[in-house]
CSV table of C-alpha atoms in Angstrom, one decimal:
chain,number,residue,atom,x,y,z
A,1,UNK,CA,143.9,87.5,143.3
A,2,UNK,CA,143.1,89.6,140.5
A,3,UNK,CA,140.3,92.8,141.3
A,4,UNK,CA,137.4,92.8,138.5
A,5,UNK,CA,137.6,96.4,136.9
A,6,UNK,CA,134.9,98.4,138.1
A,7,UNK,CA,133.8,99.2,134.5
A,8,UNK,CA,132.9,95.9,134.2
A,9,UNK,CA,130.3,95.9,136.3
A,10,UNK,CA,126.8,97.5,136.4
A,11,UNK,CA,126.3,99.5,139.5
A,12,UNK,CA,122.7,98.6,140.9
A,13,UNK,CA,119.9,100.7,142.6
A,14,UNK,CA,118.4,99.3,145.6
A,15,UNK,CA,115.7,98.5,143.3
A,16,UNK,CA,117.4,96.5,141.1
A,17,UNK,CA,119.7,94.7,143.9
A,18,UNK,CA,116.4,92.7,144.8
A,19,UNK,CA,113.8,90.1,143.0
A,20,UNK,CA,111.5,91.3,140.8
A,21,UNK,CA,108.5,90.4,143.9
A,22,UNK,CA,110.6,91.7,146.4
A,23,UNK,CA,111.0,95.4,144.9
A,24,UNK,CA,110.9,97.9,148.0
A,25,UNK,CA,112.0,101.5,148.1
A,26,UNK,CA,115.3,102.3,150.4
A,27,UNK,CA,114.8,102.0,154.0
A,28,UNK,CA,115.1,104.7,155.9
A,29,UNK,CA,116.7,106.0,158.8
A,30,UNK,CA,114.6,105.8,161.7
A,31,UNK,CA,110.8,105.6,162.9
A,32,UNK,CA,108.6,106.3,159.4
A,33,UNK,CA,106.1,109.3,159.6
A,34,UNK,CA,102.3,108.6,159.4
A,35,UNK,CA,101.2,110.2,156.3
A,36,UNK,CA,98.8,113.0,157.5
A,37,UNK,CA,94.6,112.2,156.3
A,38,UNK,CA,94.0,114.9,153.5
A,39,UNK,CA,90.4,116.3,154.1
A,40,UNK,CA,87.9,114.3,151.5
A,41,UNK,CA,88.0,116.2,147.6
A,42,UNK,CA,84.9,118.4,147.2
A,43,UNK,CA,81.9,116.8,146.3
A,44,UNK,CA,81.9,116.8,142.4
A,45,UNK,CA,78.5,115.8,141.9
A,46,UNK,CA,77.2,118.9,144.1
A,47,UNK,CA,73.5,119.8,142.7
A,48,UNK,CA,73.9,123.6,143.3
A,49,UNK,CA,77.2,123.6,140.9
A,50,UNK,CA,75.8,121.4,138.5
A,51,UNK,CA,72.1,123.3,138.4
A,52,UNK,CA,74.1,126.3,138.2
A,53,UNK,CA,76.4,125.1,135.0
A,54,UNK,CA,73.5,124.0,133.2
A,55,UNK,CA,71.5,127.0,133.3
A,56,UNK,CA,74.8,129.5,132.7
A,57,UNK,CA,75.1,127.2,129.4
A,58,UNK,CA,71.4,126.9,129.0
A,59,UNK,CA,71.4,131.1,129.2
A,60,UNK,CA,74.6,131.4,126.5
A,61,UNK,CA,73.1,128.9,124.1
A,62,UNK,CA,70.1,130.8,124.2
A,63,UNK,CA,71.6,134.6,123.8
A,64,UNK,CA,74.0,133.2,120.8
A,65,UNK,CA,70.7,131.8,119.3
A,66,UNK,CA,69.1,134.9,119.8
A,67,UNK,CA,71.3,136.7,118.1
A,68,UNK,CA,71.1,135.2,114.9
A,69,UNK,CA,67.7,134.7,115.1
A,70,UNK,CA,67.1,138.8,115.3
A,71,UNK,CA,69.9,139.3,112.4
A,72,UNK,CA,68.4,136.3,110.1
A,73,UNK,CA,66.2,138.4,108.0
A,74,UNK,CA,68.6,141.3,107.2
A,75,UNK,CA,71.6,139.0,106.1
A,76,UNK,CA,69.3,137.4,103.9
A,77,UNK,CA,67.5,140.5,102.0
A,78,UNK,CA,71.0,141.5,101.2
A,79,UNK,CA,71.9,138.3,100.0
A,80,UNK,CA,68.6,138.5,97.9
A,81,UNK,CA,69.7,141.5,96.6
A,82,UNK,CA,73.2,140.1,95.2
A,83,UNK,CA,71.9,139.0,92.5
A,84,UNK,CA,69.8,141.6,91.0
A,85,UNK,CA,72.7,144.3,91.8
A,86,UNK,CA,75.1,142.2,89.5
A,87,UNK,CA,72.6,141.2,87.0
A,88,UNK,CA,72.0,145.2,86.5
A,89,UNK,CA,74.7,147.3,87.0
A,90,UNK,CA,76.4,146.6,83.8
A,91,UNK,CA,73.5,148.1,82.3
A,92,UNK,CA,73.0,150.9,84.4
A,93,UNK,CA,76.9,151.9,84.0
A,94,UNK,CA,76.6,151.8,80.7
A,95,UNK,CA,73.4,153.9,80.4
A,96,UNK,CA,75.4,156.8,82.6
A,97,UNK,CA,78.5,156.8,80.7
A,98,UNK,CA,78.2,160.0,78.6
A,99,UNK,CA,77.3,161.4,81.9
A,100,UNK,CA,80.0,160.6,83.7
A,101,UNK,CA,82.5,161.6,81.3
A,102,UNK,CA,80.6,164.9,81.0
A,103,UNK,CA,80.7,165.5,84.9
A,104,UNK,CA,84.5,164.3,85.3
A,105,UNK,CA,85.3,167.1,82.4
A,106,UNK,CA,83.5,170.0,84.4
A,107,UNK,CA,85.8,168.8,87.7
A,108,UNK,CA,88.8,169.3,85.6
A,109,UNK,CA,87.3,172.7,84.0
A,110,UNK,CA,87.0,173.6,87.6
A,111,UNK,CA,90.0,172.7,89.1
A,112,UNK,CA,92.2,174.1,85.9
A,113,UNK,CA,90.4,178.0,86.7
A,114,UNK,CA,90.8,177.7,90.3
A,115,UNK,CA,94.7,177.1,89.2
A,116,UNK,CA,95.1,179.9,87.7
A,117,UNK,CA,93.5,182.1,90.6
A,118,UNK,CA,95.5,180.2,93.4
A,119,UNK,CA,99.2,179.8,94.1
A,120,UNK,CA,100.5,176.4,94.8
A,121,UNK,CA,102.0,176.7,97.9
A,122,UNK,CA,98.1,178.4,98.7
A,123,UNK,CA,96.6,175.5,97.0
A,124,UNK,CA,99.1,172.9,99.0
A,125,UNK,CA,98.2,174.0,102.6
A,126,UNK,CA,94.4,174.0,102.2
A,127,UNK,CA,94.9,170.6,100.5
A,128,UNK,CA,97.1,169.7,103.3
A,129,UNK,CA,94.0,171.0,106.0
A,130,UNK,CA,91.1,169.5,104.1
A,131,UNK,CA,92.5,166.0,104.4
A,132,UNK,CA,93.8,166.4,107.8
A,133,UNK,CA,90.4,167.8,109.0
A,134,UNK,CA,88.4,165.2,107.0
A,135,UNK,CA,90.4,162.4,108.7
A,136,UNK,CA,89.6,164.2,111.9
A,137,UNK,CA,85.8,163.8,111.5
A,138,UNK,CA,85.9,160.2,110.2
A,139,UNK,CA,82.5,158.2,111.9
A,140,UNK,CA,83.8,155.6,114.6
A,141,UNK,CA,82.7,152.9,112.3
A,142,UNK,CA,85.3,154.1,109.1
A,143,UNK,CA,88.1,154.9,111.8
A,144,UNK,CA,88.7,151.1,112.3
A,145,UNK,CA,90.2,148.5,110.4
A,146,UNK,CA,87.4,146.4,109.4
A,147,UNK,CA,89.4,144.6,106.1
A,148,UNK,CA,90.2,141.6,108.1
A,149,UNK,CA,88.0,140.1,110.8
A,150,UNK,CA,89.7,138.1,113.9
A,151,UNK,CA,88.0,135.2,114.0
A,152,UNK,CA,90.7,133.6,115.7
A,153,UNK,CA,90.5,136.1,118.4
A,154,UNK,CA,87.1,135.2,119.8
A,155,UNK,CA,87.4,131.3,119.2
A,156,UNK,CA,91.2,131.4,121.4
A,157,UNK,CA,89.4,133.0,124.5
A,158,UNK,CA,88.7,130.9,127.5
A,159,UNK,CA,85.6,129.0,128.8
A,160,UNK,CA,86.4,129.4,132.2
A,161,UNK,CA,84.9,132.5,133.2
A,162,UNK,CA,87.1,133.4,136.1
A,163,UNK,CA,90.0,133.7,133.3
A,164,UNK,CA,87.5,135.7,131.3
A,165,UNK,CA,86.8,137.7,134.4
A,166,UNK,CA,91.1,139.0,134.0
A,167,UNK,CA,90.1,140.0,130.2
A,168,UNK,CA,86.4,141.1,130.3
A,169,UNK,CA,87.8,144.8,129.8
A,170,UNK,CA,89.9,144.0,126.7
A,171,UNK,CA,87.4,141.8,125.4
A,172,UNK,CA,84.2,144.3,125.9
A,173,UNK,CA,86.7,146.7,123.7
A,174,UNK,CA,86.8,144.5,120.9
A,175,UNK,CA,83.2,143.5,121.3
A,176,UNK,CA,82.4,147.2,120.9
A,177,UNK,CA,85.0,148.1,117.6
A,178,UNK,CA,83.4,144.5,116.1
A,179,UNK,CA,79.9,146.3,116.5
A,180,UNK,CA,81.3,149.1,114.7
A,181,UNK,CA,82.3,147.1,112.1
A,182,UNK,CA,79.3,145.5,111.7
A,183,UNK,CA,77.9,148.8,110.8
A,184,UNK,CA,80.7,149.9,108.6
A,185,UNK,CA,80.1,146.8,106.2
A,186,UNK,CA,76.6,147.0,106.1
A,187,UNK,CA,76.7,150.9,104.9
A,188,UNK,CA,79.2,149.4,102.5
A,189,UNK,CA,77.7,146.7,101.1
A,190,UNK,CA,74.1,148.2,100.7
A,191,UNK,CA,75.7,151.7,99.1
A,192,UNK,CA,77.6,149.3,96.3
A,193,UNK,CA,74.6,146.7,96.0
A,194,UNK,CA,72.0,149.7,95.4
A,195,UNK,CA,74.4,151.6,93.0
A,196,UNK,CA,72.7,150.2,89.8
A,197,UNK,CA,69.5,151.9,90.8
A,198,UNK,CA,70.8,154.6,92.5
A,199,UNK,CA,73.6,155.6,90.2
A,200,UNK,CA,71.8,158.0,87.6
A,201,UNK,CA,70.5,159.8,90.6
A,202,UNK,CA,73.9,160.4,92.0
A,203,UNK,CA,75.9,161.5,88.9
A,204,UNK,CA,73.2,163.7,88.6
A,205,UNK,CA,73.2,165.6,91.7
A,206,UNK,CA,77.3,165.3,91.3
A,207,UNK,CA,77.0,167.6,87.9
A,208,UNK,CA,74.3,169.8,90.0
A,209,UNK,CA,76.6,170.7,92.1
A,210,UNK,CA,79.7,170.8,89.5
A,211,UNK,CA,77.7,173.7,87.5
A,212,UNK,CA,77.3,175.9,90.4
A,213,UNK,CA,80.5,175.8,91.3
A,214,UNK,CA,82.1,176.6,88.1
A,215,UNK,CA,79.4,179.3,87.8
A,216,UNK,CA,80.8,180.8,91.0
A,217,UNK,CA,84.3,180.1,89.8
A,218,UNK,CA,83.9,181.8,86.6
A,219,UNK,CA,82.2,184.9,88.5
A,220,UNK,CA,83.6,188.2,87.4
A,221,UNK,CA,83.4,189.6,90.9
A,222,UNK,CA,82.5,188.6,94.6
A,223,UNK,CA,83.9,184.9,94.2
A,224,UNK,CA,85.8,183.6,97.1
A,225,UNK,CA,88.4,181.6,95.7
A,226,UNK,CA,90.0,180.1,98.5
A,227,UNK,CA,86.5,178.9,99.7
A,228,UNK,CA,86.0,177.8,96.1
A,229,UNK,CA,88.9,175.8,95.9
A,230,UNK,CA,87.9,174.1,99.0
A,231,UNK,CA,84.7,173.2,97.5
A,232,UNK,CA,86.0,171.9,95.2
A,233,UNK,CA,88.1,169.4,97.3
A,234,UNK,CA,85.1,168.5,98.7
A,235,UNK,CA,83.5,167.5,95.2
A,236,UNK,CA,86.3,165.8,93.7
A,237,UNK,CA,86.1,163.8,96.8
A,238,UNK,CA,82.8,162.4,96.0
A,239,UNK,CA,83.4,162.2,92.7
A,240,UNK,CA,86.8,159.7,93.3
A,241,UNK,CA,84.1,157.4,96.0
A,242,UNK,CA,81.2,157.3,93.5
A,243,UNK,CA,84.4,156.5,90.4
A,244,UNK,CA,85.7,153.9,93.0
A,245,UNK,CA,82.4,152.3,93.4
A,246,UNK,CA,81.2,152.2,89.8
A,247,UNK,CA,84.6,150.1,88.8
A,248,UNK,CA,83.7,147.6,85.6
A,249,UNK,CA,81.2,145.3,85.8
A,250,UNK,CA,83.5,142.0,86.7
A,251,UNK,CA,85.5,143.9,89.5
A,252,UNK,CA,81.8,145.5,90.8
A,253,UNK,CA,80.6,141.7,91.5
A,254,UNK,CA,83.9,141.0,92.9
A,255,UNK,CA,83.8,144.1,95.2
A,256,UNK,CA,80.1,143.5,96.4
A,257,UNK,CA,80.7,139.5,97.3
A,258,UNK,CA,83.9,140.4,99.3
A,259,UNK,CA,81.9,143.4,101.1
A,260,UNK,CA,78.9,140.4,101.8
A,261,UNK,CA,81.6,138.4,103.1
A,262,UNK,CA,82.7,141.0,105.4
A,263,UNK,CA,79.4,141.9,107.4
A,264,UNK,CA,78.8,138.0,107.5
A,265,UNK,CA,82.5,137.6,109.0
A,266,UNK,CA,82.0,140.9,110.9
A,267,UNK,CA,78.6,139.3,112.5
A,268,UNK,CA,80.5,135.8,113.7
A,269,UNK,CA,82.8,137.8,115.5
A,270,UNK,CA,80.6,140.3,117.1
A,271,UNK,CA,78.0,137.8,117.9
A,272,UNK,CA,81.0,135.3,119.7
A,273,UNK,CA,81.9,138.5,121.4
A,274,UNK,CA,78.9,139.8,122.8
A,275,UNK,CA,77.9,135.6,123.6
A,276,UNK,CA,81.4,135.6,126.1
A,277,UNK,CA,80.3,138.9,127.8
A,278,UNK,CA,76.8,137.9,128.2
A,279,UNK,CA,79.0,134.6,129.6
A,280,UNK,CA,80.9,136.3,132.2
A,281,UNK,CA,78.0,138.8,133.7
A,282,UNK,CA,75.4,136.0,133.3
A,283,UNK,CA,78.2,133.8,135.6
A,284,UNK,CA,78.3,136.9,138.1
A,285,UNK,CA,74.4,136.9,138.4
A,286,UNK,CA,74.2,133.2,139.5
A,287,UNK,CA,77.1,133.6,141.7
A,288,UNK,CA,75.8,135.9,143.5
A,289,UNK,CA,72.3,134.5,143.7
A,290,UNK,CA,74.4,131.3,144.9
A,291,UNK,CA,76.5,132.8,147.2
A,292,UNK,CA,72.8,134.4,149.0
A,293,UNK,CA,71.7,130.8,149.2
A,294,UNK,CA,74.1,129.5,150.8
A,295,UNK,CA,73.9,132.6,153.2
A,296,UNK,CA,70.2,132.2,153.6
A,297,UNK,CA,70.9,128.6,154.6
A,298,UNK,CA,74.3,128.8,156.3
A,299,UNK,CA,73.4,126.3,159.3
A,300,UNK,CA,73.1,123.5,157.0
A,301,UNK,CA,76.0,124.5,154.1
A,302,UNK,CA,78.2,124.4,157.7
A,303,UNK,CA,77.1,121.1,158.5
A,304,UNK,CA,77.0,119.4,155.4
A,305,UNK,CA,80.7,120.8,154.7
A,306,UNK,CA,81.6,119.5,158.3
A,307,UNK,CA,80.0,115.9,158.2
A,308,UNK,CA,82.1,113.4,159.3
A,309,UNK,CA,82.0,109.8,157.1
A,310,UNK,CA,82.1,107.0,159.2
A,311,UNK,CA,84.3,103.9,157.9
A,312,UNK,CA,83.0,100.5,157.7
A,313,UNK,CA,84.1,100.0,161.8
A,314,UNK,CA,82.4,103.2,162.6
A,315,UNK,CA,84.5,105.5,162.9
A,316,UNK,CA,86.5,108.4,160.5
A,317,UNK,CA,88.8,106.3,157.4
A,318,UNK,CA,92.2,105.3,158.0
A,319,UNK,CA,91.4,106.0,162.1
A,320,UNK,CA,91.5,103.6,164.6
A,321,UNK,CA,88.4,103.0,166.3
A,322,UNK,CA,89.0,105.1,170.1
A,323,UNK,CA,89.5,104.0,173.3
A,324,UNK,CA,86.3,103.7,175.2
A,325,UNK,CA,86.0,106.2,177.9
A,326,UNK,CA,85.6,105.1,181.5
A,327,UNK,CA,81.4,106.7,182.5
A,328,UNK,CA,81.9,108.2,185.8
A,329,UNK,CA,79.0,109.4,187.9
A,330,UNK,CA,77.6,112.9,187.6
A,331,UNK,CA,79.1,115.7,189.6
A,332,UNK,CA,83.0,113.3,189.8
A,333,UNK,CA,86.2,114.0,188.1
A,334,UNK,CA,89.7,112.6,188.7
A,335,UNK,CA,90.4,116.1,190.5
A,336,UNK,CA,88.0,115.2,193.4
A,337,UNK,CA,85.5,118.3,191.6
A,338,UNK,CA,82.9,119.9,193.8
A,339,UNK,CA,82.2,116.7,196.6
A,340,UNK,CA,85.9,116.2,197.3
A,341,UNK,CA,86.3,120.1,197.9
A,342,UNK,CA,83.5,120.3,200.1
A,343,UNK,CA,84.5,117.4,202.2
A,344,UNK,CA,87.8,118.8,202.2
């Protein structure tokens, strides 16, 4: 008799070897072990954890609110002033042309006599100290790089505050450079959107201080070049921030909406900031203030955490009901206790 190949046929699972109502898993090997009762999940609906939720977001909502609230009215005299800085400045720029040109030719005047009384390689290394020690001495807020806020920073971070908790340290960091950021595109902003009115006054004390230095340049005697030359630095420096403000009147607008953009962006991402710190520490207040309740009532947090739920028979789920006890009188055990001694 001819074996069928064992290719032809489909090997089959114990599950599959039965009828589709008769599916059971393999039997085992010997006696099956009672599945061990898990203790009962926390209560979910607990009125201290859900009290103490709602006013940790009741607290947040109220801080972020806050903080807009405070910030409301300065965003929005800037933004009032927009317009009247762009309707102006071409005016004003054009009004202070023949005084810029005149100012920018005393610079040069300047810098082409201090040439001739300085070497190069002098020149060089005090140019090389100037910007090294101006760099130095940079305020907090122009020392960070506050071109491109990370909005996706804040908006990635957790909600649970015990994973904040791992990160409050990095995160307080970048609250604090945000904040300085904040600052550095507000004195940005409000230095380019008053330039119109402003900008005759500064060209003017610009060429003040251009005429007194060539006057000291040009002295015959008793004129410190060196000391000169580094004045002079520190002119042409201004000179180069005012020149980079007063750009033409289509790359001025341009400038001043992307700088209005910047201290709105800035605030989002302070304000989300400062919101997830006040989060965290406002999440450590309640715990603690929780964690003294329960001490100040620990007899009954022990015996509502101990309770025992009776089943529909009476006694603990999935237990069987237990043997009654036989009552014996007082003052008897099986051991014969203190009567059987004595009569002993």
């Amino acid at each position: 008799m001819a074996q069928a190949d064992p290719h032809d046929q489909q090997q089959q699972s114990p599950y599959q070897q039965q009828g589709p109502h008769q599916q059971q898993g393999p039997q085992q090997q010997g006696p099956q072990q009672e599945t061990p009762q898990t203790k009962p999940p926390a209560d979910r609906n607990d009125p201290n954890d859900k009290n103490a939720q709602y006013q940790l977001d009741t607290a947040v909502a109220k801080k972020q609110s806050d903080l807009y609230e405070q910030d409301k009215g300065v965003v929005e005299q800037r933004y009032k002033a927009l317009k009247a800085a762009q309707d102006g400045y071409a005016a004003a720029r054009k009004e202070q042309a023949a005084a810029w040109e005149e100012l920018v030719r005393k610079r040069d005047r300047i810098k082409a006599a201090l040439d001739c009384k300085l070497g190069e390689s002098r020149r060089t290394e005090l140019e090389h100290c100037w910007s090294k020690n101006t760099s130095d001495t940079l305020p907090p807020e122009q020392q960070e790089k506050c071109d491109t806020p990370d909005t996706a920073y804040c908006a990635g971070l957790p909600r649970d505050v015990e994973q904040l908790g791992q990160r409050i340290g990095e995160i307080t960091d970048r609250a604090a450079a945000a904040k300085r950021c904040v600052t550095f595109a507000d004195a940005t902003y409000d230095r380019l959107v008053k330039l119109p009115a402003e900008l005759a006054g500064a060209i003017k004390k610009l060429t003040g201080r251009a005429v007194e230095l060539e006057q000291a340049v040009c002295a015959q005697s008793g004129s410190d070049d060196e000391r000169n030359y580094v004045l002079y630095l520190q002119l042409s420096d201004d000179i180069d921030q005012l020149d980079a403000d007063r750009a033409e009147p289509t790359a001025y607008g341009l400038k001043l909406r992307y700088w209005f953009a910047k201290l709105i962006d800035w605030r989002e991402v302070s304000f989300c900031l400062q919101t997830t710190i006040f989060r965290y520490e406002t999440w450590q207040r309640l715990r603690t203030e929780a964690l003294k309740a329960r001490r100040d009532n620990l007899v009954a947090v022990v015996l509502e955490e101990c309770r025992h739920e009776p089943d529909d028979t009476g006694g603990d789920p999935g237990q069987s009901p237990p043997e009654p006890t036989p009552q014996q009188p007082c003052g008897s055990s099986t051991g014969g206790g203190y009567r059987a001694s004595n009569q002993a």
